[in-house]
PDB file of C-alpha atoms in Angstrom:
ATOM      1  CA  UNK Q 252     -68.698 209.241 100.178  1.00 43.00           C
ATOM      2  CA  UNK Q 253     -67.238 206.388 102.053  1.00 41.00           C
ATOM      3  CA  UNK Q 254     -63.949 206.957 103.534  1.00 40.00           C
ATOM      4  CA  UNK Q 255     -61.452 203.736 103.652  1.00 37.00           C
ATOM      5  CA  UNK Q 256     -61.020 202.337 107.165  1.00 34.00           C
ATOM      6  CA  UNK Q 257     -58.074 203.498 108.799  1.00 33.00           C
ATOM      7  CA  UNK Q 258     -55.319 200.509 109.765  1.00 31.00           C
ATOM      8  CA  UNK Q 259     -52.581 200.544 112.464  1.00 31.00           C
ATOM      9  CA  UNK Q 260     -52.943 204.178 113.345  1.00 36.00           C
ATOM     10  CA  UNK Q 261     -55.559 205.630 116.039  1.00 34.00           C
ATOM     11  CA  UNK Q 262     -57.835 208.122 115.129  1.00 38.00           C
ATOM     12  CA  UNK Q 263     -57.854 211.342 117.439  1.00 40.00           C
ATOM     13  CA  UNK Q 264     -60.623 211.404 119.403  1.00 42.00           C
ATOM     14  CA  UNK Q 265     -62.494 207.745 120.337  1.00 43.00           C
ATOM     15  CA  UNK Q 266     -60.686 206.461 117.654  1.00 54.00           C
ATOM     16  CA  UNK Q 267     -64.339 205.895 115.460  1.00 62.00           C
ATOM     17  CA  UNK Q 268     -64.439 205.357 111.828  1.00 61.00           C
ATOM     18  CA  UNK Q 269     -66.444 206.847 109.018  1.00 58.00           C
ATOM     19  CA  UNK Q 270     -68.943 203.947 108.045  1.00 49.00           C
ATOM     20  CA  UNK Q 271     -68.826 202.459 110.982  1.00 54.00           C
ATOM     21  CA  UNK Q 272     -69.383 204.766 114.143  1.00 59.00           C
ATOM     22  CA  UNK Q 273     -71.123 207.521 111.800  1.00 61.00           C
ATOM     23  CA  UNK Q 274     -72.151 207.342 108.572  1.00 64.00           C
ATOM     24  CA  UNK Q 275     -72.856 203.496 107.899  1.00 62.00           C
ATOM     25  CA  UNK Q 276     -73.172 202.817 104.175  1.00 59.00           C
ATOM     26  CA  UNK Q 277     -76.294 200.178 105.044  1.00 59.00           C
ATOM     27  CA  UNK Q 278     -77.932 202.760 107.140  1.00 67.00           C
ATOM     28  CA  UNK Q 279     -81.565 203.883 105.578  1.00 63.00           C
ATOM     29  CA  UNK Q 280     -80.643 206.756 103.626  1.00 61.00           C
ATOM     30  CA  UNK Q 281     -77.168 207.443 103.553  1.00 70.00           C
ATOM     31  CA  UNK Q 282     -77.298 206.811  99.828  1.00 69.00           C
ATOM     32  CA  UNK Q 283     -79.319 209.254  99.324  1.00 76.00           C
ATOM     33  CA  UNK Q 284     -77.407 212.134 101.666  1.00 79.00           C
ATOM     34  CA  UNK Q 285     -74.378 211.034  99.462  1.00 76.00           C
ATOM     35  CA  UNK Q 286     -76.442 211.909  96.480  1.00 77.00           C
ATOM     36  CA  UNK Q 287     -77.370 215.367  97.341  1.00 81.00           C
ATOM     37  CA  UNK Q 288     -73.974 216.153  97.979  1.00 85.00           C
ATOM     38  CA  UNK Q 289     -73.231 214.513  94.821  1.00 86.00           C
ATOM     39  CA  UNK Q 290     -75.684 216.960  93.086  1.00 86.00           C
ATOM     40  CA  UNK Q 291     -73.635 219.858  94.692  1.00 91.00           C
ATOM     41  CA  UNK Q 292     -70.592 218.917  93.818  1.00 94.00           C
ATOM     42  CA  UNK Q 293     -70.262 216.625  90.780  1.00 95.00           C
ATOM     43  CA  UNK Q 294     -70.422 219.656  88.152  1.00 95.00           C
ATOM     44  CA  UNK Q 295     -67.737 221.597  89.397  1.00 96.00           C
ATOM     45  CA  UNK Q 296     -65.577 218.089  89.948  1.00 97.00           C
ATOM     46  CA  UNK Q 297     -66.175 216.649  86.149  1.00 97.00           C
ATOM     47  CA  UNK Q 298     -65.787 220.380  84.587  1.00 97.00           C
ATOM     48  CA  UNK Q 299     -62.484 220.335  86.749  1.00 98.00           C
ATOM     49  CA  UNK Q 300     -61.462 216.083  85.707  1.00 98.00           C
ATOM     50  CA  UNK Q 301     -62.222 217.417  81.822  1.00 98.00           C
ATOM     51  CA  UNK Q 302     -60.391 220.563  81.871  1.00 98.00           C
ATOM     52  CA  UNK Q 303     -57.730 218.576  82.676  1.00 98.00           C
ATOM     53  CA  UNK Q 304     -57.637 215.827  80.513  1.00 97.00           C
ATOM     54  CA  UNK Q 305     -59.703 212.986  81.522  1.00 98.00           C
ATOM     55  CA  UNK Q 306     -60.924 211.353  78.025  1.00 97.00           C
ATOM     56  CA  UNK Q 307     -59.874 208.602  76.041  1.00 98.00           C
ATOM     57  CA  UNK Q 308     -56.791 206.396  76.258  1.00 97.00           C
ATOM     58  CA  UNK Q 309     -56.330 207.109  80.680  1.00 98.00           C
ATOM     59  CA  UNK Q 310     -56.614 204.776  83.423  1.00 98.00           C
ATOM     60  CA  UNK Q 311     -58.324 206.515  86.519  1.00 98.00           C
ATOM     61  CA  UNK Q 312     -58.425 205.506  90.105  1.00 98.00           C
ATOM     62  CA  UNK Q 313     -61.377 207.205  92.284  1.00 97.00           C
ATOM     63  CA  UNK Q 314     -60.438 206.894  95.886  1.00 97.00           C
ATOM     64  CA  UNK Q 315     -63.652 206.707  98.258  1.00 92.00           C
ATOM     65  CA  UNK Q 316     -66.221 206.317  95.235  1.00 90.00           C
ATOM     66  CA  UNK Q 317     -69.513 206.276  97.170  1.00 85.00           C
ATOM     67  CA  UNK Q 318     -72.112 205.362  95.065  1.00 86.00           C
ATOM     68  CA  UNK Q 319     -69.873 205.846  91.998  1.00 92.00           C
ATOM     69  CA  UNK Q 320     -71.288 209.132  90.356  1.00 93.00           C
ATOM     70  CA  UNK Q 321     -67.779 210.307  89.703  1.00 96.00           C
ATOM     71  CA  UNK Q 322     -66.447 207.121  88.263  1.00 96.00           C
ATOM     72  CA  UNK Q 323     -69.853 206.435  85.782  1.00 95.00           C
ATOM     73  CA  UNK Q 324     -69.408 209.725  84.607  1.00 97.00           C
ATOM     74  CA  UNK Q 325     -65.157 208.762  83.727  1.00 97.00           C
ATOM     75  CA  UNK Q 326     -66.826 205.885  81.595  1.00 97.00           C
ATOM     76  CA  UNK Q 327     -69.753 207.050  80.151  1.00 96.00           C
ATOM     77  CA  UNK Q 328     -69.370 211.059  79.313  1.00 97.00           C
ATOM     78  CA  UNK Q 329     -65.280 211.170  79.680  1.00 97.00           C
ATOM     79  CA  UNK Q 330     -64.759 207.970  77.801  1.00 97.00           C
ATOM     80  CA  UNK Q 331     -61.528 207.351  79.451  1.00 98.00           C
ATOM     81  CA  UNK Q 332     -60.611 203.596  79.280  1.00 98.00           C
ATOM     82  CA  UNK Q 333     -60.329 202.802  82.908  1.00 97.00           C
ATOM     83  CA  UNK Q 334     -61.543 203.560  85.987  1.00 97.00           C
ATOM     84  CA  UNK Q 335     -60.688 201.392  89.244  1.00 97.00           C
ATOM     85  CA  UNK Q 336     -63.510 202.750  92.023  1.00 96.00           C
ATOM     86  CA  UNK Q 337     -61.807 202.242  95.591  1.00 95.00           C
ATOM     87  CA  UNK Q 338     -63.617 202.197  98.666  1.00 91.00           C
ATOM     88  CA  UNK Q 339     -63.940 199.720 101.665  1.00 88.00           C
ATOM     89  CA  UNK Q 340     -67.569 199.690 100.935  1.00 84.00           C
ATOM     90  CA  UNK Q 341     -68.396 198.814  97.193  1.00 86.00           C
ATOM     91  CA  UNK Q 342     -72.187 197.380  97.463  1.00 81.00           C
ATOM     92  CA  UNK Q 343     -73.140 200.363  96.064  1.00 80.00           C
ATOM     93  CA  UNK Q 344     -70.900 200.458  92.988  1.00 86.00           C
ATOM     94  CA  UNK Q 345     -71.467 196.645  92.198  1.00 83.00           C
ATOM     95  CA  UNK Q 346     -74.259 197.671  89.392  1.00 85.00           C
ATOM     96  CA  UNK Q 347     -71.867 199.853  87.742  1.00 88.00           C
ATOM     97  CA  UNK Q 348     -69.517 196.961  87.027  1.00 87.00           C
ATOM     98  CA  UNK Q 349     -68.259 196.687  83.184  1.00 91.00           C
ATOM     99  CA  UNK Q 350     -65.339 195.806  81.156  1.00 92.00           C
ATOM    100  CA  UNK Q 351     -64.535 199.588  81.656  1.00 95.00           C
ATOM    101  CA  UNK Q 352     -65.217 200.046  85.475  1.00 96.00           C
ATOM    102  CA  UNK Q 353     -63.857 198.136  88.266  1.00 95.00           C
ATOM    103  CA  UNK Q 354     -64.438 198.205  92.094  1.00 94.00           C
ATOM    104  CA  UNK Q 355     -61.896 197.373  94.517  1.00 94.00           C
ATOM    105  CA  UNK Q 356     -62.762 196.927  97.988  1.00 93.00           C
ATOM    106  CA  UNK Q 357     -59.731 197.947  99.991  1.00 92.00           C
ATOM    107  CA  UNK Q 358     -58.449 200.246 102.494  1.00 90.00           C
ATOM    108  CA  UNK Q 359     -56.310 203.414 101.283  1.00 93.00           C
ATOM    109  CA  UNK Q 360     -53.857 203.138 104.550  1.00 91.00           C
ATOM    110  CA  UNK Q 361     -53.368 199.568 104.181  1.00 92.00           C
ATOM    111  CA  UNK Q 362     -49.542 199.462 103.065  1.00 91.00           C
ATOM    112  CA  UNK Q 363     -49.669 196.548 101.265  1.00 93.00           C
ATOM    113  CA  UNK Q 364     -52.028 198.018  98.959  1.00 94.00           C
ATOM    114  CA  UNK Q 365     -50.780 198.475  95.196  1.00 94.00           C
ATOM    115  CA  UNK Q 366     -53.373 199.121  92.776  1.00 95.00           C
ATOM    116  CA  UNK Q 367     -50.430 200.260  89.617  1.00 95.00           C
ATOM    117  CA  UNK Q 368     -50.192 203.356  88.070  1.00 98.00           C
ATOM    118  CA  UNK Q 369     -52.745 205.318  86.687  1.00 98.00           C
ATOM    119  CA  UNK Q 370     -52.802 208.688  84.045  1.00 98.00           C
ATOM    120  CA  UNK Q 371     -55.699 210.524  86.561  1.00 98.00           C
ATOM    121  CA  UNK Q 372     -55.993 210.074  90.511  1.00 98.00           C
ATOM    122  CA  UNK Q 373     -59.217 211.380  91.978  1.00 98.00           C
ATOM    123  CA  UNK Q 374     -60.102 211.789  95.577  1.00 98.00           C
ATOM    124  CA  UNK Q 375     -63.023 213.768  97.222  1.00 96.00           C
ATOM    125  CA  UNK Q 376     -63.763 214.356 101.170  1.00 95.00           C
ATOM    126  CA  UNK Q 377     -61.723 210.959 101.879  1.00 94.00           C
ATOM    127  CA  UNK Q 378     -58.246 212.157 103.087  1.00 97.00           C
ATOM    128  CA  UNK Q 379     -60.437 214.514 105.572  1.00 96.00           C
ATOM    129  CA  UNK Q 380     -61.829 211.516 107.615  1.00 93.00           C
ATOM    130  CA  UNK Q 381     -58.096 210.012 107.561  1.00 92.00           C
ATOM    131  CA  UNK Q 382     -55.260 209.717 109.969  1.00 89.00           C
ATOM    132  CA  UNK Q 383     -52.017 210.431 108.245  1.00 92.00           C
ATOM    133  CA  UNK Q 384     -53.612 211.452 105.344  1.00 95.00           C
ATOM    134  CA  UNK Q 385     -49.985 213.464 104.486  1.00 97.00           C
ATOM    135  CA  UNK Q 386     -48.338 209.989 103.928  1.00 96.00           C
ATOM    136  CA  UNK Q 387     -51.624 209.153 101.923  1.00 97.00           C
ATOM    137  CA  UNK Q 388     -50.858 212.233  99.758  1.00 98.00           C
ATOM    138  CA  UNK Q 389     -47.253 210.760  99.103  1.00 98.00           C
ATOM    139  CA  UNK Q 390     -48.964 207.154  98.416  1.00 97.00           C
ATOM    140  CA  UNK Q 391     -51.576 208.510  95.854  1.00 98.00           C
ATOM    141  CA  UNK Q 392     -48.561 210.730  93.947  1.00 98.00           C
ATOM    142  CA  UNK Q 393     -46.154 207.717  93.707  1.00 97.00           C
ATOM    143  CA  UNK Q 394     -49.428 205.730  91.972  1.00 98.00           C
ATOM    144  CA  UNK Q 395     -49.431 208.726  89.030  1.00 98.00           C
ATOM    145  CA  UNK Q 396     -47.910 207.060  86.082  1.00 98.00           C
ATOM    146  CA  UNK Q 397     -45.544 209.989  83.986  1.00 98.00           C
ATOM    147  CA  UNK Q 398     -47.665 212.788  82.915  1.00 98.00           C
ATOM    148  CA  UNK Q 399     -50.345 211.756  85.596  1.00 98.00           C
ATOM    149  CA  UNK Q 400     -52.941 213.830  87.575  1.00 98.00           C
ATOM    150  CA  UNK Q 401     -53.681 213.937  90.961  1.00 98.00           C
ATOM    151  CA  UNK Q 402     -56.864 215.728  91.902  1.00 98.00           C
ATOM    152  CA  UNK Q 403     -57.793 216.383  95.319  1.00 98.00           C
ATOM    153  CA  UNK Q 404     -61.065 217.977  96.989  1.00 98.00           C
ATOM    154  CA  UNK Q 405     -61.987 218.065 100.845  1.00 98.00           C
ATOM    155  CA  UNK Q 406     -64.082 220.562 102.817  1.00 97.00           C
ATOM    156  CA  UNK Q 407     -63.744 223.921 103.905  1.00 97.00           C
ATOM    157  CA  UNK Q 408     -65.599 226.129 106.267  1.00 96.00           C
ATOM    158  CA  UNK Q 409     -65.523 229.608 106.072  1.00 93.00           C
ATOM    159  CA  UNK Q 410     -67.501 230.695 108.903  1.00 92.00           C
ATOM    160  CA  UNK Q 411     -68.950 234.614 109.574  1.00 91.00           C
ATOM    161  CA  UNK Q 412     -66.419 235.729 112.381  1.00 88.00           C
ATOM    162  CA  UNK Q 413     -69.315 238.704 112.956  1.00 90.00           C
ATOM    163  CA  UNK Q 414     -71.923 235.541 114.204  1.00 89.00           C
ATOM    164  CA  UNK Q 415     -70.720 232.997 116.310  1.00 84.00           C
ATOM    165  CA  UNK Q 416     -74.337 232.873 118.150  1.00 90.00           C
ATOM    166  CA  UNK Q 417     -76.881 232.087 115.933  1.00 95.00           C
ATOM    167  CA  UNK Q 418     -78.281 228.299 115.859  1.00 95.00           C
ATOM    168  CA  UNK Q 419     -76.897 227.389 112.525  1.00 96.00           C
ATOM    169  CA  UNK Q 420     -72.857 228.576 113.450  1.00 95.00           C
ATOM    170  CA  UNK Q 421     -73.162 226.886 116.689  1.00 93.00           C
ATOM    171  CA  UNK Q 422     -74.333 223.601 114.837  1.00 94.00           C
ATOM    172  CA  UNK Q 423     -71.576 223.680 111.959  1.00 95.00           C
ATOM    173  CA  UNK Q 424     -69.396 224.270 114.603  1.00 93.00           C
ATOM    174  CA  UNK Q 425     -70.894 221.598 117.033  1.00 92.00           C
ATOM    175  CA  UNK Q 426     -70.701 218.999 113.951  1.00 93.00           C
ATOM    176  CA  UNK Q 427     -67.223 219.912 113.467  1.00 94.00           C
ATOM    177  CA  UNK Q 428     -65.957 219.397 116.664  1.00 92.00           C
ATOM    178  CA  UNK Q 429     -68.175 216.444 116.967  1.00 91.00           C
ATOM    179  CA  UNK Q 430     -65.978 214.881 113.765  1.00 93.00           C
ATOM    180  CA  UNK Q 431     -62.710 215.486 115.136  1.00 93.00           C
ATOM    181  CA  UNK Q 432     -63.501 213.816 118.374  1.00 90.00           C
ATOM    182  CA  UNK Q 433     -65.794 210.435 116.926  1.00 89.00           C
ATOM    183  CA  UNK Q 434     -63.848 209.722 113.569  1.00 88.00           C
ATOM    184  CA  UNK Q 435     -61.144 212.182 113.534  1.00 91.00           C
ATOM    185  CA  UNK Q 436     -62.100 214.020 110.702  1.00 94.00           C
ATOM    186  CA  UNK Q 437     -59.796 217.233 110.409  1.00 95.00           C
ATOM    187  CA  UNK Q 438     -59.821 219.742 107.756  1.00 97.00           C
ATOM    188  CA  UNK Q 439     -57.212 222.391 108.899  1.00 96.00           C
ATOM    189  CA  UNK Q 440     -54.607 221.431 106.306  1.00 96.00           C
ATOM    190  CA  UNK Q 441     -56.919 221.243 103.415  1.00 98.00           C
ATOM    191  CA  UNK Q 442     -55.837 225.189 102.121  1.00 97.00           C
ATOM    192  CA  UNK Q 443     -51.914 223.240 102.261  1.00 98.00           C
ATOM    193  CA  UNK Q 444     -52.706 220.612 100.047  1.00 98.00           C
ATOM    194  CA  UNK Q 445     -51.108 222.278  96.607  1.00 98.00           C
ATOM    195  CA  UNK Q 446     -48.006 222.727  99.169  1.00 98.00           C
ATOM    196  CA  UNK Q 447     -47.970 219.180  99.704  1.00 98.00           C
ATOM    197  CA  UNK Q 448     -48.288 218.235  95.827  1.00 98.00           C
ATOM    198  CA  UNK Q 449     -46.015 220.907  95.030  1.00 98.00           C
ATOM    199  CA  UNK Q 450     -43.323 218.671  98.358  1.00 98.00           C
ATOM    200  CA  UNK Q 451     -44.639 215.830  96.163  1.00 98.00           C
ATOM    201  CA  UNK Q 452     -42.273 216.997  93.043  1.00 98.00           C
ATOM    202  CA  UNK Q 453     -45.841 217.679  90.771  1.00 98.00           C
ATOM    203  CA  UNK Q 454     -45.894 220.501  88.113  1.00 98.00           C
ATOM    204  CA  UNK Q 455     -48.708 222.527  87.454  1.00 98.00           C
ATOM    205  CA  UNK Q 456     -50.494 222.748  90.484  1.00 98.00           C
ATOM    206  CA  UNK Q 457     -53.098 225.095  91.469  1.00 98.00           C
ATOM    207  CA  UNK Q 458     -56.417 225.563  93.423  1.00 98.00           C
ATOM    208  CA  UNK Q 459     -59.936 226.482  93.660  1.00 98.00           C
ATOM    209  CA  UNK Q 460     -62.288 227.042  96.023  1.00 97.00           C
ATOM    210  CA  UNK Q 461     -66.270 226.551  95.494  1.00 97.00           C
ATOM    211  CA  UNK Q 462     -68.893 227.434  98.032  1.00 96.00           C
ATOM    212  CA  UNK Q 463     -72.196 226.383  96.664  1.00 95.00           C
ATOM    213  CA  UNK Q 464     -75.297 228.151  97.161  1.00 94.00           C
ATOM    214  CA  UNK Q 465     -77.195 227.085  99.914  1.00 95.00           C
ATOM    215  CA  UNK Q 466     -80.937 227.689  99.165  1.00 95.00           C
ATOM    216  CA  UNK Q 467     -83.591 226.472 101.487  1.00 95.00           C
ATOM    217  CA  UNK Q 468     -84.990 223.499  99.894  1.00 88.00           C
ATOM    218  CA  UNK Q 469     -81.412 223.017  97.679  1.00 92.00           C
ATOM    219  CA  UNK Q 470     -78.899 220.065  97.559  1.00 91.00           C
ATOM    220  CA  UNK Q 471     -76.767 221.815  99.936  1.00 93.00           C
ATOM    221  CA  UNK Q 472     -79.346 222.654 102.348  1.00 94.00           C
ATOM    222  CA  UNK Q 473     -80.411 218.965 102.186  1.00 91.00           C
ATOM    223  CA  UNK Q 474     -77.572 217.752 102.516  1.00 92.00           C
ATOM    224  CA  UNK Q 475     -76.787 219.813 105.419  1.00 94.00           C
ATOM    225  CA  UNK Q 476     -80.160 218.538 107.110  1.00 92.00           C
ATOM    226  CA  UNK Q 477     -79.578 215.058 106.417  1.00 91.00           C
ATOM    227  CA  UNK Q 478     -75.797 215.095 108.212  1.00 92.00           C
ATOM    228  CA  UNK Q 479     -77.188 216.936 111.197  1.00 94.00           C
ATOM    229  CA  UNK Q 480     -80.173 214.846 111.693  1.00 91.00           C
ATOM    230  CA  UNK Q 481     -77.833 211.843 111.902  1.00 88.00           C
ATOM    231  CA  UNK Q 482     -75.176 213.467 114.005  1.00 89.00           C
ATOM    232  CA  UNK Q 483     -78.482 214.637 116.329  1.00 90.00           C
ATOM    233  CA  UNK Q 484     -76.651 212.425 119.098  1.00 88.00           C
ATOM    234  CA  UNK Q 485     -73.084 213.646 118.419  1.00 87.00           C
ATOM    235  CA  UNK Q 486     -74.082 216.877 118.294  1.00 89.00           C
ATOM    236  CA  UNK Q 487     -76.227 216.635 121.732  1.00 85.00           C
ATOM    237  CA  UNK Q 488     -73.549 216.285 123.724  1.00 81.00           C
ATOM    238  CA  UNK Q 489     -72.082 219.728 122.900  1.00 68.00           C
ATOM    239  CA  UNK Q 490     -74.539 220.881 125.995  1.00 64.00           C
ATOM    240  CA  UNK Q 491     -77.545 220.764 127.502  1.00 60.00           C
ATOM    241  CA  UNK Q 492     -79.735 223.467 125.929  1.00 68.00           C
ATOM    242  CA  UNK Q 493     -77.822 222.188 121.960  1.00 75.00           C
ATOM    243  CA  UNK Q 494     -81.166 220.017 121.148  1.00 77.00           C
ATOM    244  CA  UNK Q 495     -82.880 223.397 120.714  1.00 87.00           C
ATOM    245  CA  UNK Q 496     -80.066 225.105 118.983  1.00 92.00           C
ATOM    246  CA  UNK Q 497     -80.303 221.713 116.334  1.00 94.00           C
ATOM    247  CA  UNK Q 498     -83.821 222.310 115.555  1.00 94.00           C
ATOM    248  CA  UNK Q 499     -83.482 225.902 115.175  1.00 96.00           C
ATOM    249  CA  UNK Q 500     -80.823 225.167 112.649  1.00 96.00           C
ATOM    250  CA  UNK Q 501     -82.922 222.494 110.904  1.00 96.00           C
ATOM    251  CA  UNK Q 502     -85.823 224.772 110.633  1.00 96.00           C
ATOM    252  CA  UNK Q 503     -83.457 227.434 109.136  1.00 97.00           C
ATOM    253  CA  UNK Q 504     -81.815 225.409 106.529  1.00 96.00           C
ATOM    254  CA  UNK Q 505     -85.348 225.385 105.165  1.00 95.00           C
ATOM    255  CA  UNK Q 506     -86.594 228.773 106.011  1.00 97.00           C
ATOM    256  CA  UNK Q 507     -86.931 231.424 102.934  1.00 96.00           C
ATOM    257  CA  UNK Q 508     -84.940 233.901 105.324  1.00 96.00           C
ATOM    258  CA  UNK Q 509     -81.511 231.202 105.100  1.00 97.00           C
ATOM    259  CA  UNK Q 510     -78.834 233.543 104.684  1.00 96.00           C
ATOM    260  CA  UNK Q 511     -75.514 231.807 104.563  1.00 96.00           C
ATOM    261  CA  UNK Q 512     -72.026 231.131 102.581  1.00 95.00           C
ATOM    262  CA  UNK Q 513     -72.271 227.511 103.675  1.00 94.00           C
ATOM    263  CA  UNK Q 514     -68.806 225.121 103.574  1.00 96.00           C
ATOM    264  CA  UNK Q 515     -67.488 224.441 100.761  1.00 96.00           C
ATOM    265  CA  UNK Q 516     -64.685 222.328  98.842  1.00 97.00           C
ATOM    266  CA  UNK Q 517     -61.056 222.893  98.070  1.00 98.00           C
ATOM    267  CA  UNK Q 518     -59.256 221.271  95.435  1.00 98.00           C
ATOM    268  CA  UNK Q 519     -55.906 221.392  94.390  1.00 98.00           C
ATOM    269  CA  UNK Q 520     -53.845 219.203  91.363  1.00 98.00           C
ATOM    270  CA  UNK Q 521     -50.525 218.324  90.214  1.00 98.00           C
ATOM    271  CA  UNK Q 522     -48.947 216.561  87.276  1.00 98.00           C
ATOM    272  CA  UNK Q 523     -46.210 214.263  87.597  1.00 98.00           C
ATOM    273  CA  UNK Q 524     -43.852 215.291  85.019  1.00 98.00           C
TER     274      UNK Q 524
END
């Protein structure tokens, strides 16, 4: 999914975006790594959006919509009556277009920005890749219209403190590190985020962790291969002997013997009474 490009604040690291420096949207494909994770992770989100409400009669705002799985799904199989998809990239939402679905190509940070108020706020692995993304919570909770949902869902690692060795930990962690320091990507405070909706003054919040399966020759395993093999560069630079360690892990993610509880996502929601 493409995160919104950050304005007046500096990234940590080199200060590189998501979709520019990494990740570019145009790049031969990225659409399709978005999709696997898409595969992964779109059941659990729309079981989550309709256990909550989303249906008829709400006005939805997806934040980072990618390639718009989340948002066709709103119209088509929620029926809700609006959904604005927001990202600073929308050429690949522009075919989903309708009286019911509308992109807006804009930048979440950018101040200025007031898209109304909407009955259901949806964002997944955007605030991540963001600086300030606490303020950005605040922003996206003053958008809820009474009654109003926001639903948030970044990753998680939970790594096996027993093997910090073996090719594929040193790669997750490599790729982490390798984030924080090119785009800034940081999930530390994702396990706070119902703290900060319940700061936020939202009622019924609560949480959930998933960890999908990661099965060579899976979504998750593809999806896994697909980020690596772009961040092969990134990743490079964590030291000299690393290029082996990356195949290794490649090979493994497809290798009957994978083993793993690969990263997942958190997500936490609030209602604004």
């Amino acid at each position: 999914m493409t995160a919104p490009r950050p304005q007046g604040e500096a990234r940590a690291g080199t200060g590189g975006r998501y979709g520019e420096d990494l990740f570019e949207p145009g790049r031969s494909g990225e659409a399709e790594r978005i999709d696997a994770a898409a595969l992964v992770y779109d059941p659990v989100t729309v079981s989550r959006l309709r256990a909550l409400g989303a249906g008829p009669g709400l006005r939805c705002l997806e934040v980072g919509a990618g390639t718009g799985t989340v948002a066709r799904w709103l119209v088509e199989e929620a029926g809700v009556e609006e959904v604005v998809a927001l990202d600073r990239d929308t050429g690949a939402l522009a075919h989903l277009e309708g009286p019911r679905l509308r992109t807006l190509a804009a930048d979440l940070t950018d101040e200025s920005l007031r898209p109304g108020g909407f009955d259901l706020i949806h964002a997944r692995f955007v605030l991540m890749h963001l600086p300030g993304r606490r303020r950005l919570i605040s922003r996206l909770a003053d958008w809820l219209n009474p009654g109003g949902r926001l639903v948030l869902g970044d990753a998680v690692d939970v790594p096996d403190v027993l093997d910090g060795s073996s090719a594929y930990r040193r790669t997750m962690d490599a790729m982490w590190r390798a984030l924080r320091e090119t785009i800034g990507t940081d999930i530390t405070s994702v396990p706070a985020y119902p703290h900060f909706l319940r700061e936020e003054g939202l009622c019924d919040v609560a949480a959930e962790l998933y960890c999908p399966p990661l099965v060579a020759g899976g979504p998750a395993a593809r999806f896994w291969r697909e980020t690596w093999s772009r961040m092969r560069p990134e990743l490079e630079r964590a030291g000299p002997d690393h290029a082996g360690a990356l195949d290794e892990a490649l090979a493994y993610l497809a290798a009957p013997e994978l083993a793993e509880l690969g990263p997942g996502m958190a997500m936490a929601w609030g209602r604004r009474p």
